[in-house]
């Protein structure tokens, strides 16, 4: 199998996998989504907290009767985690879509990356309207768009660096 064929298959698989992951995150109801954010916040706390703070957190969690309340963090912390998750997921999407369109169409891959990325962000937010406990936000579409743009720029930078050294990029 030629390298271009392998790259086409791989890039298609990666883009579809990314889309499925985003869809699955968006399919989580409000409680599941809060729990996912809470797990991330706990991991961050583990990294930045001292041992004494961690012991206190563990004691509080053990005393807590309602497991769901363990992940009931202030909305501003939840919001920061969620917005960063949007940005990071779509940054990855921007890179993957850039690779995909570069391999398949080469010319105008940046335009296609932005169009498809933004359309997917809009469809993702539309999908959330129908998920219990979730809402749709134009702000999230904007954050997703910034992620797509960052991923595209990252791809272009890496492409320019490797353009001189990699045979595949020399066309």
CSV table of C-alpha atoms in Angstrom, one decimal, residues 2-145:
chain,number,residue,atom,x,y,z
A,2,UNK,CA,1.4,3.4,-0.9
A,3,UNK,CA,2.0,5.9,1.8
A,4,UNK,CA,-0.7,8.3,0.5
A,5,UNK,CA,-3.3,5.6,0.8
A,6,UNK,CA,-2.2,4.8,4.3
A,7,UNK,CA,-2.3,8.5,5.2
A,8,UNK,CA,-5.8,8.8,3.8
A,9,UNK,CA,-7.1,5.8,5.8
A,10,UNK,CA,-5.3,7.0,9.0
A,11,UNK,CA,-6.5,10.6,8.7
A,12,UNK,CA,-10.1,9.5,8.0
A,13,UNK,CA,-10.0,7.2,11.1
A,14,UNK,CA,-8.6,10.0,13.3
A,15,UNK,CA,-11.1,12.7,12.2
A,16,UNK,CA,-14.0,10.3,12.6
A,17,UNK,CA,-12.7,9.2,16.0
A,18,UNK,CA,-12.4,12.9,17.1
A,19,UNK,CA,-16.0,13.6,15.9
A,20,UNK,CA,-17.3,10.6,17.9
A,21,UNK,CA,-15.4,11.6,21.0
A,22,UNK,CA,-16.9,15.2,20.8
A,23,UNK,CA,-20.4,13.7,20.2
A,24,UNK,CA,-20.1,11.4,23.2
A,25,UNK,CA,-19.0,14.2,25.5
A,26,UNK,CA,-22.0,16.3,24.2
A,27,UNK,CA,-24.3,13.4,24.8
A,28,UNK,CA,-23.6,13.4,28.5
A,29,UNK,CA,-26.6,14.7,30.5
A,30,UNK,CA,-26.1,17.5,32.9
A,31,UNK,CA,-25.1,15.3,35.9
A,32,UNK,CA,-22.7,13.2,33.9
A,33,UNK,CA,-21.1,16.3,32.5
A,34,UNK,CA,-20.7,17.8,35.9
A,35,UNK,CA,-19.1,14.6,37.1
A,36,UNK,CA,-16.7,14.6,34.3
A,37,UNK,CA,-15.7,18.2,35.0
A,38,UNK,CA,-15.4,17.3,38.7
A,39,UNK,CA,-13.0,14.5,38.0
A,40,UNK,CA,-10.8,16.9,36.0
A,41,UNK,CA,-11.0,19.4,38.8
A,42,UNK,CA,-10.0,16.8,41.4
A,43,UNK,CA,-7.0,15.8,39.2
A,44,UNK,CA,-5.9,19.4,39.0
A,45,UNK,CA,-6.3,19.7,42.8
A,46,UNK,CA,-4.2,16.6,43.3
A,47,UNK,CA,-1.4,18.1,41.2
A,48,UNK,CA,-1.3,21.5,42.9
A,49,UNK,CA,-2.3,20.7,46.4
A,50,UNK,CA,-0.1,19.8,49.3
A,51,UNK,CA,-0.4,16.5,51.1
A,52,UNK,CA,-2.2,18.1,54.0
A,53,UNK,CA,-4.8,19.7,51.6
A,54,UNK,CA,-5.2,16.3,50.0
A,55,UNK,CA,-5.8,14.6,53.3
A,56,UNK,CA,-8.5,17.2,54.2
A,57,UNK,CA,-10.1,16.7,50.8
A,58,UNK,CA,-10.2,12.9,51.2
A,59,UNK,CA,-11.7,13.2,54.7
A,60,UNK,CA,-14.4,15.6,53.4
A,61,UNK,CA,-15.2,13.2,50.5
A,62,UNK,CA,-15.4,10.2,52.9
A,63,UNK,CA,-17.8,12.2,55.1
A,64,UNK,CA,-19.9,13.3,52.2
A,65,UNK,CA,-23.2,11.3,52.0
A,66,UNK,CA,-24.2,12.3,48.5
A,67,UNK,CA,-21.5,11.3,46.0
A,68,UNK,CA,-22.9,13.7,43.4
A,69,UNK,CA,-22.1,16.7,45.7
A,70,UNK,CA,-18.4,15.8,45.7
A,71,UNK,CA,-18.3,17.2,42.2
A,72,UNK,CA,-20.4,20.2,43.0
A,73,UNK,CA,-17.7,22.9,42.5
A,74,UNK,CA,-18.4,26.6,42.2
A,75,UNK,CA,-19.7,27.5,38.7
A,76,UNK,CA,-16.7,29.7,37.8
A,77,UNK,CA,-14.3,26.8,38.3
A,78,UNK,CA,-16.6,24.4,36.3
A,79,UNK,CA,-16.9,27.0,33.6
A,80,UNK,CA,-13.1,27.4,33.2
A,81,UNK,CA,-12.7,23.6,33.0
A,82,UNK,CA,-15.5,23.3,30.5
A,83,UNK,CA,-14.4,26.2,28.3
A,84,UNK,CA,-10.8,24.8,28.3
A,85,UNK,CA,-12.2,21.4,27.3
A,86,UNK,CA,-14.0,22.9,24.4
A,87,UNK,CA,-10.9,24.8,23.3
A,88,UNK,CA,-8.6,21.8,23.6
A,89,UNK,CA,-11.0,19.3,21.9
A,90,UNK,CA,-11.4,21.6,18.9
A,91,UNK,CA,-7.7,22.4,18.8
A,92,UNK,CA,-7.1,18.7,18.3
A,93,UNK,CA,-9.9,18.8,15.7
A,94,UNK,CA,-8.2,21.7,13.9
A,95,UNK,CA,-5.0,19.7,13.6
A,96,UNK,CA,-6.8,16.5,12.5
A,97,UNK,CA,-9.0,18.3,10.0
A,98,UNK,CA,-6.0,20.2,8.6
A,99,UNK,CA,-4.1,16.9,8.0
A,100,UNK,CA,-7.2,15.3,6.5
A,101,UNK,CA,-7.9,18.1,4.0
A,102,UNK,CA,-4.3,18.5,3.2
A,103,UNK,CA,-4.0,14.8,2.3
A,104,UNK,CA,-7.3,14.7,0.3
A,105,UNK,CA,-7.4,18.1,-1.4
A,106,UNK,CA,-4.1,19.8,-0.7
A,107,UNK,CA,-5.2,23.2,-2.0
A,108,UNK,CA,-7.7,25.2,0.1
A,109,UNK,CA,-7.3,22.8,3.1
A,110,UNK,CA,-7.3,25.8,5.5
A,111,UNK,CA,-10.6,27.1,4.2
A,112,UNK,CA,-12.1,23.6,4.4
A,113,UNK,CA,-10.7,23.0,7.9
A,114,UNK,CA,-12.4,26.2,9.1
A,115,UNK,CA,-15.7,25.6,7.4
A,116,UNK,CA,-16.1,22.0,8.5
A,117,UNK,CA,-14.7,22.8,12.0
A,118,UNK,CA,-17.2,25.6,12.5
A,119,UNK,CA,-20.1,23.7,11.1
A,120,UNK,CA,-19.3,20.8,13.4
A,121,UNK,CA,-19.1,23.2,16.4
A,122,UNK,CA,-22.5,24.6,15.5
A,123,UNK,CA,-24.0,21.1,15.1
A,124,UNK,CA,-22.4,20.1,18.5
A,125,UNK,CA,-24.1,23.0,20.2
A,126,UNK,CA,-27.4,22.3,18.4
A,127,UNK,CA,-27.2,18.6,19.6
A,128,UNK,CA,-26.8,19.8,23.2
A,129,UNK,CA,-30.2,21.5,23.1
A,130,UNK,CA,-31.8,18.0,23.1
A,131,UNK,CA,-29.6,16.6,26.0
A,132,UNK,CA,-31.3,16.8,29.4
A,133,UNK,CA,-29.5,19.3,31.7
A,134,UNK,CA,-27.4,20.8,28.9
A,135,UNK,CA,-27.7,24.1,27.1
A,136,UNK,CA,-26.4,25.5,23.8
A,137,UNK,CA,-24.1,28.5,23.7
A,138,UNK,CA,-22.9,30.7,20.9
A,139,UNK,CA,-19.9,31.5,23.2
A,140,UNK,CA,-18.9,27.8,23.1
A,141,UNK,CA,-19.1,27.9,19.2
A,142,UNK,CA,-16.7,30.9,19.4
A,143,UNK,CA,-14.3,29.0,21.8
A,144,UNK,CA,-14.5,26.0,19.5
A,145,UNK,CA,-13.7,28.2,16.5
